[in-house]
CSV table of C-alpha atoms in Angstrom, one decimal:
chain,number,residue,atom,x,y,z
A,3,MET,CA,-0.1,0.0,0.5
A,4,PRO,CA,1.3,3.2,-1.1
A,5,PRO,CA,2.2,5.7,1.9
A,6,ILE,CA,0.0,8.6,3.0
A,7,ARG,CA,1.1,11.8,2.4
A,8,PHE,CA,-0.3,14.9,3.5
A,9,GLY,CA,-0.4,19.3,2.2
A,10,TRP,CA,-0.2,22.2,3.3
A,11,VAL,CA,-1.9,25.2,2.2
A,12,ALA,CA,0.1,28.1,2.3
A,13,PRO,CA,-2.4,30.8,2.9
A,14,PRO,CA,-1.8,33.6,0.1
A,15,ILE,CA,-3.7,36.6,1.9
A,16,GLY,CA,-2.7,39.4,4.6
A,17,PRO,CA,-2.8,41.4,6.0
A,18,VAL,CA,-0.6,40.6,8.4
A,19,LYS,CA,-0.6,43.2,11.6
A,20,ASN,CA,-2.3,45.3,9.1
A,21,ASP,CA,1.3,46.0,6.9
A,22,HIS,CA,-0.5,44.5,3.9
A,23,ILE,CA,2.4,42.0,3.6
A,24,PRO,CA,0.4,38.7,2.0
A,25,LEU,CA,0.8,35.6,5.0
A,26,ALA,CA,2.8,33.6,2.0
A,27,ILE,CA,5.9,36.1,2.5
A,28,SER,CA,5.6,36.7,6.3
A,29,GLN,CA,5.6,33.1,6.8
A,30,GLN,CA,8.4,32.0,4.4
A,31,GLU,CA,11.4,32.1,7.0
A,32,THR,CA,9.6,30.3,10.3
A,33,ILE,CA,6.1,28.9,9.1
A,34,ILE,CA,6.6,27.3,6.0
A,35,PRO,CA,9.6,25.8,7.0
A,36,ALA,CA,8.3,24.2,10.0
A,37,ALA,CA,5.3,22.9,7.9
A,38,ALA,CA,8.0,21.2,5.5
A,39,ARG,CA,9.4,19.3,7.7
A,40,TYR,CA,6.2,17.3,8.1
A,41,PHE,CA,4.1,17.7,4.7
A,42,ASP,CA,5.1,16.1,1.7
A,43,SER,CA,3.4,19.4,-0.7
A,44,LEU,CA,2.3,22.8,-0.4
A,45,TRP,CA,-1.2,24.0,-1.7
A,46,VAL,CA,-2.6,27.5,-3.1
A,47,TYR,CA,-5.8,28.9,-3.9
A,48,ASP,CA,-6.6,29.8,-7.2
A,49,HIS,CA,-8.6,32.8,-6.3
A,50,PHE,CA,-7.9,36.5,-7.1
A,51,PHE,CA,-8.8,38.3,-4.0
A,52,ASP,CA,-9.8,37.3,-0.8
A,53,MET,CA,-13.4,36.3,0.1
A,54,ALA,CA,-13.9,38.0,3.3
A,55,ASP,CA,-12.2,41.4,2.3
A,56,ARG,CA,-11.6,42.0,-1.0
A,57,ARG,CA,-9.0,45.1,0.3
A,58,ASN,CA,-6.6,41.9,1.5
A,59,PRO,CA,-3.6,41.4,-0.2
A,60,TRP,CA,-3.8,37.9,-2.4
A,61,LEU,CA,-1.5,36.2,-4.5
A,62,GLU,CA,-1.6,34.6,-7.7
A,63,SER,CA,-1.9,31.0,-7.7
A,64,TRP,CA,0.3,30.5,-11.1
A,65,THR,CA,3.3,32.8,-9.5
A,66,THR,CA,3.0,31.4,-6.1
A,67,LEU,CA,2.9,27.9,-7.3
A,68,THR,CA,6.7,28.7,-9.5
A,69,TRP,CA,7.9,31.0,-6.1
A,70,LEU,CA,7.4,27.5,-4.1
A,71,ALA,CA,8.6,24.8,-5.8
A,72,ALA,CA,12.0,27.3,-5.8
A,73,ARG,CA,12.1,28.6,-2.3
A,74,PHE,CA,11.1,24.6,-1.4
A,75,PRO,CA,13.0,22.3,-3.6
A,76,THR,CA,12.1,19.2,-1.5
A,77,LEU,CA,8.2,19.3,-1.4
A,78,GLN,CA,5.3,19.3,-4.0
A,79,VAL,CA,3.0,22.3,-5.4
A,80,GLY,CA,-0.2,22.1,-6.6
A,81,THR,CA,-3.7,24.1,-6.8
A,82,LEU,CA,-6.9,24.1,-4.5
A,83,VAL,CA,-7.8,24.2,-7.7
A,84,LEU,CA,-7.5,25.5,-10.7
A,85,GLY,CA,-10.4,27.5,-12.0
A,86,LEU,CA,-10.8,26.1,-15.8
A,87,GLY,CA,-12.4,29.2,-16.7
A,88,TYR,CA,-10.0,32.1,-15.9
A,89,ARG,CA,-7.3,30.8,-17.8
A,90,ASN,CA,-6.9,29.8,-22.0
A,91,PRO,CA,-6.8,25.7,-21.5
A,92,ALA,CA,-3.2,25.8,-23.7
A,93,LEU,CA,-1.7,28.3,-21.8
A,94,VAL,CA,-2.7,26.6,-18.4
A,95,ALA,CA,-1.3,23.2,-20.5
A,96,LYS,CA,2.2,25.3,-21.3
A,97,MET,CA,2.4,26.8,-17.9
A,98,ALA,CA,1.9,23.1,-16.0
A,99,ALA,CA,4.2,21.9,-18.7
A,100,THR,CA,6.7,24.2,-17.7
A,101,LEU,CA,6.5,24.1,-13.8
A,102,GLN,CA,6.9,20.5,-13.8
A,103,ALA,CA,9.7,20.3,-16.0
A,104,LEU,CA,11.5,23.1,-13.7
A,105,SER,CA,10.5,21.6,-10.7
A,106,ALA,CA,11.5,18.2,-11.6
A,107,GLY,CA,8.2,16.9,-11.6
A,108,ARG,CA,6.9,18.5,-8.3
A,109,LEU,CA,4.0,19.8,-9.7
A,110,LEU,CA,0.2,18.2,-8.5
A,111,ARG,CA,-2.9,20.2,-10.1
A,112,GLY,CA,-5.9,20.4,-9.3
A,113,ILE,CA,-8.4,21.7,-11.7
A,114,GLY,CA,-12.3,22.6,-11.1
A,115,ALA,CA,-15.0,24.3,-13.2
A,116,GLY,CA,-14.7,27.2,-11.0
A,117,TRP,CA,-17.7,28.7,-9.7
A,118,ARG,CA,-17.0,32.2,-8.2
A,119,ALA,CA,-19.2,34.3,-9.9
A,120,GLU,CA,-18.1,37.7,-8.3
A,121,GLU,CA,-14.8,36.8,-9.8
A,122,TYR,CA,-15.7,36.1,-13.3
A,123,ALA,CA,-17.6,39.6,-13.0
A,124,ALA,CA,-14.4,41.6,-11.3
A,125,SER,CA,-11.9,39.9,-14.1
A,126,GLY,CA,-14.2,40.6,-17.2
A,127,TYR,CA,-14.7,36.9,-17.6
A,128,PRO,CA,-18.2,35.5,-18.8
A,129,SER,CA,-19.8,33.8,-16.0
A,130,ARG,CA,-21.5,30.9,-17.3
A,131,GLN,CA,-24.0,27.9,-16.1
A,132,SER,CA,-22.4,25.6,-13.4
A,133,SER,CA,-23.3,22.7,-15.9
A,134,ASP,CA,-21.7,24.2,-18.8
A,135,ARG,CA,-18.5,24.9,-16.7
A,136,VAL,CA,-18.7,21.0,-15.4
A,137,GLY,CA,-19.0,20.1,-18.8
A,138,ASP,CA,-15.5,21.5,-20.0
A,139,LEU,CA,-13.9,19.5,-18.1
A,140,THR,CA,-15.3,16.1,-19.4
A,141,GLU,CA,-12.6,14.4,-21.9
A,142,ARG,CA,-13.5,14.5,-25.4
């Protein structure tokens, strides 16, 4: 039986003590290295802004994954989960292949249909019916 593996979510939000530094940055010297001793992977959310307060700093997921993969070379990295409707699928495939090559195969990719209509609207993407978005995930 394969071993059970555990992952830790690297929080992309802030502010920390009102200085508007995202948590992942402020935790890179203490919390994330401690988590790296006990977890096998680091994960980030694929949202464009904080659900509780849009004014809070929020890091973009692909850029954060790349930073985490470089900063913590013993851990796998992944998205919880990548919203399919936020990016061109061909570009996502190229980005994933690139990060997979640069990280020596440590990318784990979670993908979903994307559900947050507020993010679609704020980013100028069309918000489609959930059945259509889920249908996009089907293999053809």
